[in-house]
mmCIF file of C-alpha atoms and ligand atoms in Angstrom:
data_model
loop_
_atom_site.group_PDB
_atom_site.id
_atom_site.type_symbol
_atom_site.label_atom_id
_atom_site.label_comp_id
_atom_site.label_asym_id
_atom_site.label_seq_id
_atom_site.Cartn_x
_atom_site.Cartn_y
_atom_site.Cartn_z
ATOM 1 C CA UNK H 21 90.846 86.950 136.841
ATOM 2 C CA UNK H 22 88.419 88.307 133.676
ATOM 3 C CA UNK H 23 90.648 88.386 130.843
ATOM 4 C CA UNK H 24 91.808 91.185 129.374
ATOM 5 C CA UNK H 25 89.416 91.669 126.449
ATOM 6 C CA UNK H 26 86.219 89.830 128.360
ATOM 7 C CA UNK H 27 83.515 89.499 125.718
ATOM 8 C CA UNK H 28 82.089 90.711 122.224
ATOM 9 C CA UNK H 29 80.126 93.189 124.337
ATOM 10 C CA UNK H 30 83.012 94.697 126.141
ATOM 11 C CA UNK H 31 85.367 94.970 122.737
ATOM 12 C CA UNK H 32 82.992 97.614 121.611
ATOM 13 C CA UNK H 33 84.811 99.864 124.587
ATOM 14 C CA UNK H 34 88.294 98.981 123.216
ATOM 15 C CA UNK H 35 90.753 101.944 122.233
ATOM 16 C CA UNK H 36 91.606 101.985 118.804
ATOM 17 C CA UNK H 37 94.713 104.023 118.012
ATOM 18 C CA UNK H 38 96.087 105.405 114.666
ATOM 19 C CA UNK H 39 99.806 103.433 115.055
ATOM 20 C CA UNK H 40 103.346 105.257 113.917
ATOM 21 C CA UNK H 41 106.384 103.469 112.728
ATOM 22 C CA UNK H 42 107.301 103.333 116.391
ATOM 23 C CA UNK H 43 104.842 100.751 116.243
ATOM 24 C CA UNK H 44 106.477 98.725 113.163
ATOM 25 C CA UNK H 45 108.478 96.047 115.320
ATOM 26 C CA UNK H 46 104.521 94.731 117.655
ATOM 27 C CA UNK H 47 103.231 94.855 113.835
ATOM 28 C CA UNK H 48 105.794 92.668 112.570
ATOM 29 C CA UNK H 49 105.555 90.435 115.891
ATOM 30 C CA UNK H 50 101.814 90.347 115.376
ATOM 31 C CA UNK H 51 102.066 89.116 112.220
ATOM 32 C CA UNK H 52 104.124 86.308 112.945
ATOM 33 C CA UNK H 53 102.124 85.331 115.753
ATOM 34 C CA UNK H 54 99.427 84.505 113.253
ATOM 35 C CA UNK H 55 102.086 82.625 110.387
ATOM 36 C CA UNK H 56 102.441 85.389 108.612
ATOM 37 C CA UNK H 57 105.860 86.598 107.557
ATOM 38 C CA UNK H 58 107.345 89.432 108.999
ATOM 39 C CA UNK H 59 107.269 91.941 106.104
ATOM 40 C CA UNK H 60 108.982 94.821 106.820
ATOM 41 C CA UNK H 61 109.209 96.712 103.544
ATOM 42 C CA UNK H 62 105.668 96.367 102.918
ATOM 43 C CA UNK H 63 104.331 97.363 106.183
ATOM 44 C CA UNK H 64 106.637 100.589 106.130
ATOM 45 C CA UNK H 65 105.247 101.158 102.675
ATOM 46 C CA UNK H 66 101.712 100.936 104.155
ATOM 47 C CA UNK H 67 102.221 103.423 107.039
ATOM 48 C CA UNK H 68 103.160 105.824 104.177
ATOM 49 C CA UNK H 69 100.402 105.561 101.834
ATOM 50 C CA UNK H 70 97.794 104.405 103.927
ATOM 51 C CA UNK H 71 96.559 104.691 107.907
ATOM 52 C CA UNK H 72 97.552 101.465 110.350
ATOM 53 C CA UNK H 73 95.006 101.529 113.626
ATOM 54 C CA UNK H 74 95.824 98.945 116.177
ATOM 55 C CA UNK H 75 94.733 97.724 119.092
ATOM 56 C CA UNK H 76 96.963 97.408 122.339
ATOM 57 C CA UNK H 77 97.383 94.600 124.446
ATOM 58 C CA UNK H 78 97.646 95.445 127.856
ATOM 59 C CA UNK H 79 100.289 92.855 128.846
ATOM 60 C CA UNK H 80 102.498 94.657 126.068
ATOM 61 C CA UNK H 81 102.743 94.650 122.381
ATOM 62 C CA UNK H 82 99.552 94.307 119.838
ATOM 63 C CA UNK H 83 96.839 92.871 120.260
ATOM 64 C CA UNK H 84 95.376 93.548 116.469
ATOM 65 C CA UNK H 85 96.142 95.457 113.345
ATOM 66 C CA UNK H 86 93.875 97.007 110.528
ATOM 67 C CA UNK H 87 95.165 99.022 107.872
ATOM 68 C CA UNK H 88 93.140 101.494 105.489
ATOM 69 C CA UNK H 89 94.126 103.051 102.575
ATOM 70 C CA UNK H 90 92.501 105.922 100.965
ATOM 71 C CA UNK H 91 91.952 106.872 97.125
ATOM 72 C CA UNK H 92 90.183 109.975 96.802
ATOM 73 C CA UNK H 93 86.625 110.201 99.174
ATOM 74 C CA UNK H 94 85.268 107.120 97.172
ATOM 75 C CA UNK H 95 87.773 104.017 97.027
ATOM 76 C CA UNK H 96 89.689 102.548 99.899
ATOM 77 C CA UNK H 97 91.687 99.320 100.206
ATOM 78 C CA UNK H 98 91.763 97.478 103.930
ATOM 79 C CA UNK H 99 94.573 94.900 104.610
ATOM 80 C CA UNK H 100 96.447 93.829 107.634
ATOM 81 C CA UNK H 101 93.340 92.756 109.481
ATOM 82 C CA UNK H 102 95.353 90.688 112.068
ATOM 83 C CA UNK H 103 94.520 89.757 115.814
ATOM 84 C CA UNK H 104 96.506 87.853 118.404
ATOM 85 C CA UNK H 105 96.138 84.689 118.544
ATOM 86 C CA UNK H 106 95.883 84.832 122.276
ATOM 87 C CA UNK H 107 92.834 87.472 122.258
ATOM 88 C CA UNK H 108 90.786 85.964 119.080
ATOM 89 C CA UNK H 109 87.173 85.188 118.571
ATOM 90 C CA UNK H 110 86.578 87.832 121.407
ATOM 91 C CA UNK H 111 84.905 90.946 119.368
ATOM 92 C CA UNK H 112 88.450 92.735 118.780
ATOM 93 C CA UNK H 113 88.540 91.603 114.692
ATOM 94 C CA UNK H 114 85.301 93.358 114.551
ATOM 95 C CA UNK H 115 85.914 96.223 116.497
ATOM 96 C CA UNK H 116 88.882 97.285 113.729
ATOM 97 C CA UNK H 117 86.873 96.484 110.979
ATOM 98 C CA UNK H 118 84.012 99.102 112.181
ATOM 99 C CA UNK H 119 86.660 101.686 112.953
ATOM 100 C CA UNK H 120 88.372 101.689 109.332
ATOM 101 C CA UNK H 121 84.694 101.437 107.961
ATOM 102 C CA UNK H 122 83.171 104.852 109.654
ATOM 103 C CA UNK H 123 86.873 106.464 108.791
ATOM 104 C CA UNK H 124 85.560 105.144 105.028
ATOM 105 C CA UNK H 125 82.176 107.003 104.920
ATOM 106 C CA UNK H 126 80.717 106.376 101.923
ATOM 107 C CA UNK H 127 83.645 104.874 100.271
ATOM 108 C CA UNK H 128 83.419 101.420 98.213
ATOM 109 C CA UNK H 129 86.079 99.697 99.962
ATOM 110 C CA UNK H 130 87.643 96.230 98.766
ATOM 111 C CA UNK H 131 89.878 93.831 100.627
ATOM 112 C CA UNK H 132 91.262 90.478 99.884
ATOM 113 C CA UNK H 133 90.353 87.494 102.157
ATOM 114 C CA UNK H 134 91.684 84.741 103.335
ATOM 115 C CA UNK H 135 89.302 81.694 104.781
ATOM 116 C CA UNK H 136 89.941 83.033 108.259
ATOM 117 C CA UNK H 137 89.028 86.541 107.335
ATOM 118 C CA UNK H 138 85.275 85.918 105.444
ATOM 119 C CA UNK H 139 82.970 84.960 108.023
ATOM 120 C CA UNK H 140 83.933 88.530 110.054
ATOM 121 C CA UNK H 141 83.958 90.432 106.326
ATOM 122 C CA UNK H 142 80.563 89.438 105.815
ATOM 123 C CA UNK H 143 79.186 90.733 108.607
ATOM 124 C CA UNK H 144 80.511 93.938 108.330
ATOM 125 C CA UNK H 145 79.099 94.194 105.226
ATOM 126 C CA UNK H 146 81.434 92.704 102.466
ATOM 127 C CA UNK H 147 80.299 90.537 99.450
ATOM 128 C CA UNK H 148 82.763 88.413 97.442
ATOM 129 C CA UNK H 149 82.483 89.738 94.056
ATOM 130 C CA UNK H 150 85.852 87.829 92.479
ATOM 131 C CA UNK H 151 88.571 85.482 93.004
ATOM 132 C CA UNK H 152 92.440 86.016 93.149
ATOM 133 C CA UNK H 153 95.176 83.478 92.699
ATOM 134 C CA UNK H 154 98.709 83.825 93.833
ATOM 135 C CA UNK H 155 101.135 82.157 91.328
ATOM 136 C CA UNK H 156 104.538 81.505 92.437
ATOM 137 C CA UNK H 157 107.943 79.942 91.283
ATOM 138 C CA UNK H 158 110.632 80.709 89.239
ATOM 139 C CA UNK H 159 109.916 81.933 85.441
ATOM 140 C CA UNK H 160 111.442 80.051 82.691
ATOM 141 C CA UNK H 161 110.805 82.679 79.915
ATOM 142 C CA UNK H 162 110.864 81.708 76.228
ATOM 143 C CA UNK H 163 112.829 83.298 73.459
ATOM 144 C CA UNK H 164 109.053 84.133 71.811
ATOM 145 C CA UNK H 165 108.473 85.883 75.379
ATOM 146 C CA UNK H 166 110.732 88.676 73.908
ATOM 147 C CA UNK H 167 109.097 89.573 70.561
ATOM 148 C CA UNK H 168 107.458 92.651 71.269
ATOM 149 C CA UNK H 169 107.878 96.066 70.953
ATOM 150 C CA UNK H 170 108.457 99.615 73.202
ATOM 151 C CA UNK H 171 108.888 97.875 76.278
ATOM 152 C CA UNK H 172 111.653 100.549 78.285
ATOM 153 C CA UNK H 173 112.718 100.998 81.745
ATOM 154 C CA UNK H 174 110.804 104.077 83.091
ATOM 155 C CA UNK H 175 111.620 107.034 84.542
ATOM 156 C CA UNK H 176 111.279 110.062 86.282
ATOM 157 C CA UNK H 177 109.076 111.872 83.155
ATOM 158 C CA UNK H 178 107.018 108.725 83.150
ATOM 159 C CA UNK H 179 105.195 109.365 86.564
ATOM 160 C CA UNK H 180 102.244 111.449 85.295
ATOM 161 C CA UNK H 181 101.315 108.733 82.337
ATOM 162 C CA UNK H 182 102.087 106.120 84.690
ATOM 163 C CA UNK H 183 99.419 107.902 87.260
ATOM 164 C CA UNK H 184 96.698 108.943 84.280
ATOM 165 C CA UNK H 185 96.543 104.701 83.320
ATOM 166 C CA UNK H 186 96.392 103.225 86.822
ATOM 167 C CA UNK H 187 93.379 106.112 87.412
ATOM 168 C CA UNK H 188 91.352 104.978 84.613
ATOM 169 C CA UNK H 189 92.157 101.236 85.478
ATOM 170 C CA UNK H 190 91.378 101.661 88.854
ATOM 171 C CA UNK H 191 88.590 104.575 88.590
ATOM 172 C CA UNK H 192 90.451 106.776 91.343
ATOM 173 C CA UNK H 193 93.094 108.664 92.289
ATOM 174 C CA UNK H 194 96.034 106.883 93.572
ATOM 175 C CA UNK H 195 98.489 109.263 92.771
ATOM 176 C CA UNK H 196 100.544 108.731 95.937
ATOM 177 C CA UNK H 197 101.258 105.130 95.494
ATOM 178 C CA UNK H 198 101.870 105.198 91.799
ATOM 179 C CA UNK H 199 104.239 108.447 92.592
ATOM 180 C CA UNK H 200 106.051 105.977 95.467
ATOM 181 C CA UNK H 201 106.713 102.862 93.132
ATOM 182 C CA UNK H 202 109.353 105.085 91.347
ATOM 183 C CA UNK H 203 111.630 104.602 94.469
ATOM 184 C CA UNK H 204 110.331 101.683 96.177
ATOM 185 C CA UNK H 205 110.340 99.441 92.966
ATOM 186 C CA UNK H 206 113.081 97.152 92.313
ATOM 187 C CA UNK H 207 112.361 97.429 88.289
ATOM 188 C CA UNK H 208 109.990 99.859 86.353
ATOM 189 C CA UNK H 209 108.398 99.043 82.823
ATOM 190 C CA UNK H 210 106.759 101.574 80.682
ATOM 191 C CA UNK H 211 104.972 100.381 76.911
ATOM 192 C CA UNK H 212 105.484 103.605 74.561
ATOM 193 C CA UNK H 213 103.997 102.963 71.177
ATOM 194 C CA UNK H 214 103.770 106.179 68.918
ATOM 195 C CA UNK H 215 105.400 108.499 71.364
ATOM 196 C CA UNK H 216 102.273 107.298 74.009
ATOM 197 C CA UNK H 217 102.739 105.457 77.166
ATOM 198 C CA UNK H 218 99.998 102.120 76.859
ATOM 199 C CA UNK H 219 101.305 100.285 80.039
ATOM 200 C CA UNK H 220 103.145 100.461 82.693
ATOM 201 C CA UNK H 221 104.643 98.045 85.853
ATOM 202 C CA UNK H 222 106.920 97.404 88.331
ATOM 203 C CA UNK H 223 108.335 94.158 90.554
ATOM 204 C CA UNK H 224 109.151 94.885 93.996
ATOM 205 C CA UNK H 225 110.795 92.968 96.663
ATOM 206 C CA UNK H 226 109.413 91.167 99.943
ATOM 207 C CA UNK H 227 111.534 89.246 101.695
ATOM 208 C CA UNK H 228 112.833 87.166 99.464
ATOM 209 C CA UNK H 229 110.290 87.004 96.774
ATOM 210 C CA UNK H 230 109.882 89.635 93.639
ATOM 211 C CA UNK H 231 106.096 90.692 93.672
ATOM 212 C CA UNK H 232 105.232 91.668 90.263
ATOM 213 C CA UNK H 233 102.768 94.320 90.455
ATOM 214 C CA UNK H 234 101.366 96.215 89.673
ATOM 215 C CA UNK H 235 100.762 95.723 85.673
ATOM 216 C CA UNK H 236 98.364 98.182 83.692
ATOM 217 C CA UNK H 237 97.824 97.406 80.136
ATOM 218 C CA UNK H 238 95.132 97.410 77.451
ATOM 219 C CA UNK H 239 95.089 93.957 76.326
ATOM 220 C CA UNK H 240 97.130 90.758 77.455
ATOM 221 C CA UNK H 241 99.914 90.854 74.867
ATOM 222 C CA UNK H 242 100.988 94.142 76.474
ATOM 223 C CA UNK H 243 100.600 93.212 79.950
ATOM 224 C CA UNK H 244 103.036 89.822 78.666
ATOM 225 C CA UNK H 245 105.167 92.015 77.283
ATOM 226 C CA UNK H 246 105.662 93.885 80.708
ATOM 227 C CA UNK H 247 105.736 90.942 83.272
ATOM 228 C CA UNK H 248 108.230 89.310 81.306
ATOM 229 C CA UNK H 249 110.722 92.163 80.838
ATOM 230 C CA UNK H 250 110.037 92.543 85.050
ATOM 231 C CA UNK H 251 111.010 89.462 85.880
ATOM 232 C CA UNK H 252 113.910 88.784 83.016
ATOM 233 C CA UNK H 253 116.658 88.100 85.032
ATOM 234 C CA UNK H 254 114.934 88.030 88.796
ATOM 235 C CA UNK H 255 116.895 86.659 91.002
ATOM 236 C CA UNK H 256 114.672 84.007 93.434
ATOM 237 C CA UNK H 257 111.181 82.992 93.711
ATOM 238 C CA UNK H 258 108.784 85.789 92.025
ATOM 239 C CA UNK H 259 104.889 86.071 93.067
ATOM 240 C CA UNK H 260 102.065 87.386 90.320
ATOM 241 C CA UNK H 261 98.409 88.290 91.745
ATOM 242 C CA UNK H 262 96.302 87.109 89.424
ATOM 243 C CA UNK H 263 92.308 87.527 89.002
ATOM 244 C CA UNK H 264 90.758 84.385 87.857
ATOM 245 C CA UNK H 265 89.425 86.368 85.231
ATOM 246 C CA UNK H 266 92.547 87.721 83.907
ATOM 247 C CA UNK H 267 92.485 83.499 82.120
ATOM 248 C CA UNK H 268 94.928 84.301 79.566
ATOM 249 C CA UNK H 269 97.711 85.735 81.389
ATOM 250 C CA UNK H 270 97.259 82.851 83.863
ATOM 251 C CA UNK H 271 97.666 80.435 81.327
ATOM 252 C CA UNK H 272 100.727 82.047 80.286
ATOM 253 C CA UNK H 273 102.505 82.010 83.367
ATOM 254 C CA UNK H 274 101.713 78.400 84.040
ATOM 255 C CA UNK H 275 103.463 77.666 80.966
ATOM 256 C CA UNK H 276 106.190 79.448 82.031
ATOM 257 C CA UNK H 277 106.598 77.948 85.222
ATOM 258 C CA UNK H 278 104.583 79.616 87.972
ATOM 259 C CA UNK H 279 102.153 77.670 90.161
ATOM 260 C CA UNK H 280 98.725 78.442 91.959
ATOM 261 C CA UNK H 281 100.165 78.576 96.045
ATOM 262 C CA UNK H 282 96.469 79.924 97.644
ATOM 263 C CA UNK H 283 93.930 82.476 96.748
ATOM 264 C CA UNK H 284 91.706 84.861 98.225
ATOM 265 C CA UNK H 285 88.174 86.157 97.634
ATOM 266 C CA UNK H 286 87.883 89.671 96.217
ATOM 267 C CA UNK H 287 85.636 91.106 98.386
ATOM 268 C CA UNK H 288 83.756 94.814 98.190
ATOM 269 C CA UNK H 289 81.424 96.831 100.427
ATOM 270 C CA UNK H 290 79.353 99.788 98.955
ATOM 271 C CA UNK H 291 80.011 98.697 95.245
ATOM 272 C CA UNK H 292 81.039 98.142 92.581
ATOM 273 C CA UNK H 293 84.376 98.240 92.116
ATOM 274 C CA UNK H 294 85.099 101.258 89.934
ATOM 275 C CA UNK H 295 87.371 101.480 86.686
ATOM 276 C CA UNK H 296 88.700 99.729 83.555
ATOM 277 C CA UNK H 297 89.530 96.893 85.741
ATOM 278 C CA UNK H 298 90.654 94.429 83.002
ATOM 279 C CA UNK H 299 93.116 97.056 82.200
ATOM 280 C CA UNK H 300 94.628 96.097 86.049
ATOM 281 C CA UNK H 301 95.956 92.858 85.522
ATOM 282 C CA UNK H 302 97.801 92.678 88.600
ATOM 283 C CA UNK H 303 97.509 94.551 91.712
ATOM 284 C CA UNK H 304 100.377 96.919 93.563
ATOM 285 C CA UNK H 305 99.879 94.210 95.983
ATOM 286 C CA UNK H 306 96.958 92.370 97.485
ATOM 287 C CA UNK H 307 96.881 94.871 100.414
ATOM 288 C CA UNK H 308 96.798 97.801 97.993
ATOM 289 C CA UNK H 309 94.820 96.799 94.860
HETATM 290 C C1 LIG A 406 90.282 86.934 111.075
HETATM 291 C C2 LIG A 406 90.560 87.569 112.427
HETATM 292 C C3 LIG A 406 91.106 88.973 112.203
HETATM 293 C C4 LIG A 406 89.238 87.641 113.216
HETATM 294 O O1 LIG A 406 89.477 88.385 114.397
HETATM 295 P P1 LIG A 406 88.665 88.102 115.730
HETATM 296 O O2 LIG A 406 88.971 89.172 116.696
HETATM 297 O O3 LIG A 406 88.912 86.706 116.152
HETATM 298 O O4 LIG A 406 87.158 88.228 115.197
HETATM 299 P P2 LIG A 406 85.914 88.702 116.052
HETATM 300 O O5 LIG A 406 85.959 88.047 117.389
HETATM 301 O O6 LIG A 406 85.803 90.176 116.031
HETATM 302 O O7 LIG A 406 84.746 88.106 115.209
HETATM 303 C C5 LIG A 406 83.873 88.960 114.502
HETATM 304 C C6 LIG A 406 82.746 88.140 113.938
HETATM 305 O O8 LIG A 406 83.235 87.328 112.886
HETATM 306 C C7 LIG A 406 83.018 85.956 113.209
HETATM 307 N N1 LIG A 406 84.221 85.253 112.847
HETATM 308 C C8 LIG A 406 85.477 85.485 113.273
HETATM 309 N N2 LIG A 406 86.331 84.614 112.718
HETATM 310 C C9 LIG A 406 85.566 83.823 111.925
HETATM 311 C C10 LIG A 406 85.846 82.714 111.091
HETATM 312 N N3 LIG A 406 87.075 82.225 110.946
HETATM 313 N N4 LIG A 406 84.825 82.144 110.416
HETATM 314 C C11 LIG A 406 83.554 82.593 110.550
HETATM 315 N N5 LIG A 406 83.219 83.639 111.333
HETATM 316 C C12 LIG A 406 84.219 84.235 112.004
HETATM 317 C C13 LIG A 406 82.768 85.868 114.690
HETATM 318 O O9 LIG A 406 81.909 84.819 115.003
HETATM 319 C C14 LIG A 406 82.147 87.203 114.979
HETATM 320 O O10 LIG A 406 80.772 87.203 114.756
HETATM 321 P P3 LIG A 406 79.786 88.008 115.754
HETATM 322 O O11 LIG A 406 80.398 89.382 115.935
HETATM 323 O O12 LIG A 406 78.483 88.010 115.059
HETATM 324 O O13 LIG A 406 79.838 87.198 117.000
HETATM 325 C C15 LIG A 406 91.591 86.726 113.233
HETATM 326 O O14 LIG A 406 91.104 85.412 113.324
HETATM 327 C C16 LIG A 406 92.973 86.690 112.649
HETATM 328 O O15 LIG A 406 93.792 87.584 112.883
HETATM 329 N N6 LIG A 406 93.285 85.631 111.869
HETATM 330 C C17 LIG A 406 94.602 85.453 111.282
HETATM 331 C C18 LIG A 406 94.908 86.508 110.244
HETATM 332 C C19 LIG A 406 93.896 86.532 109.136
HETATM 333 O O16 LIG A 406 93.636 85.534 108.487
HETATM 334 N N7 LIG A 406 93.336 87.723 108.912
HETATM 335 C C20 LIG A 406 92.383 87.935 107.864
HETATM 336 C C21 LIG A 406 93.106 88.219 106.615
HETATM 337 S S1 LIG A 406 91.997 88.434 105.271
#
């Protein structure tokens, strides 16, 4: 019998289809299928801000996953690039990756990749411009770790500062997510100094593990000040996304406890990336920037 997706040549004829949260349970199955964890609150967050295209499999469920999120006409994010185990190496990886790409136009678009994921990346087009590291562990803050200043929880009125900083640290208009953190954070930090908002994060939960992301700030001290009033009293393991080139903060957080688990390559097509990007010392999440 020819199997269901043949060849490289015939996954160029494959359906791609713009998935719905009826969808939510083959995405979660498809991720485990490939080790990852089944991460419900994130994916739902994704089918919010972003699109998810899949792939089906014939015999039932999945048979890939792609996810693209927009920010403004010139800045999108891909993530979930997942294929069955049972259908891989046949085309199918590639075929997603060209249908979020012509959905991107002229976009710069930026992913994270694993190992697995670089070899197909680069031949869509993708060069690794950076390195990120995934710390985590459990936090064992110092009394010194407190001595700063107008650190607060935010708040409603907070939204539109909040918005402005991640726009000039990411160079684009990401208004949406930003807008969503206020409800789908666990904890919110603002920095007012002199009646002016100079940072801002949040820590959110997956599974059970509190991301910390993301963190916008002018200078380390600030963006120190934040992570550790985020993660004061968190309850179980917490995660920080760290570029390699944010050295200081990494240092920090070693001393405090948090180990390198894996990393990814920062990867970008049509760039560079735009924005104050050392003001964006950690990302929403990998899958969002
Ligand atoms: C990575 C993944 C999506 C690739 O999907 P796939 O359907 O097997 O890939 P394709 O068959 O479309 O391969 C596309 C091209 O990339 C190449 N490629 C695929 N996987 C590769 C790898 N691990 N290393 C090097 N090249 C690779 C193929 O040779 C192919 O080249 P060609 O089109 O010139 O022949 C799939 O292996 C997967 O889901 N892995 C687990 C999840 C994961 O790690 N996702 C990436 C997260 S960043």
């Amino acid at each position: 019998m020819e199997p269901i997706f043949a060849d490289h040549a015939s996954a160029v004829d494959v359906r791609v289809r713009r998935l719905t949260l009826d969808d939510l349970r083959d995405c979660l199955l498809l991720a485990i299928d490939r080790q990852w964890l089944p991460e419900e609150a994130k994916w739902r967050l994704l089918f919010e801000v972003g699109e998810v295209y899949g792939i089906d499999d014939p015999a039932g469920g999945l048979a890939g996953t792609v996810v693209l999120t927009r920010y403004g006409a010139t800045l999108a994010a891909v993530s979930m690039v997942l294929v069955a185990s049972r259908h891989g190496r046949r085309g199918l990886g590639r075929r997603l990756m060209e249908h979020v790409l012509a959905r991107a136009g002229q976009a710069t678009v930026f992913l994270t990749a694993t190992e697995y994921g670089r070899g197909l990346y680069e031949k869509v087009g993708f060069e690794t411009i950076g390195k990120v590291v995934t710390h985590t562990g459990r936090l064992s803050l110092q009394p010194e770790d407190f001595k700063h200043s107008g650190v607060r929880p935010a708040h409603e009125g907070d939204v539109a500062a909040a918005v402005a900083l991640d726009a000039h640290a990411s160079g684009a208009p990401r208004e949406k997510v930003i807008t969503r953190l206020f409800t789908f954070a666990e904890r919110l930090r603002v920095v007012e100094r002199d009646n002016e908002i100079v940072g801002f994060g949040a820590a959110w939960r997956n599974i059970d593990t509190v991301v910390v992301g993301p963190v916008v700030a002018g200078d380390t001290a600030t963006a120190r000040a934040l992570v550790t009033e985020l993660v004061s009293d968190a309850h179980g393991q917490v995660r920080l996304d760290l570029d390699t080139r944010h050295a200081e903060l990494t240092a920090w957080a070693a001393s405090r406890g948090l180990s390198p688990a894996f990393s990814t390559a920062l990867m970008v097509r049509n760039g560079p990336l735009p924005g104050a990007r050392d003001h964006l010392f950690a990302p929403v999440m990998v899958a969002l920037g």
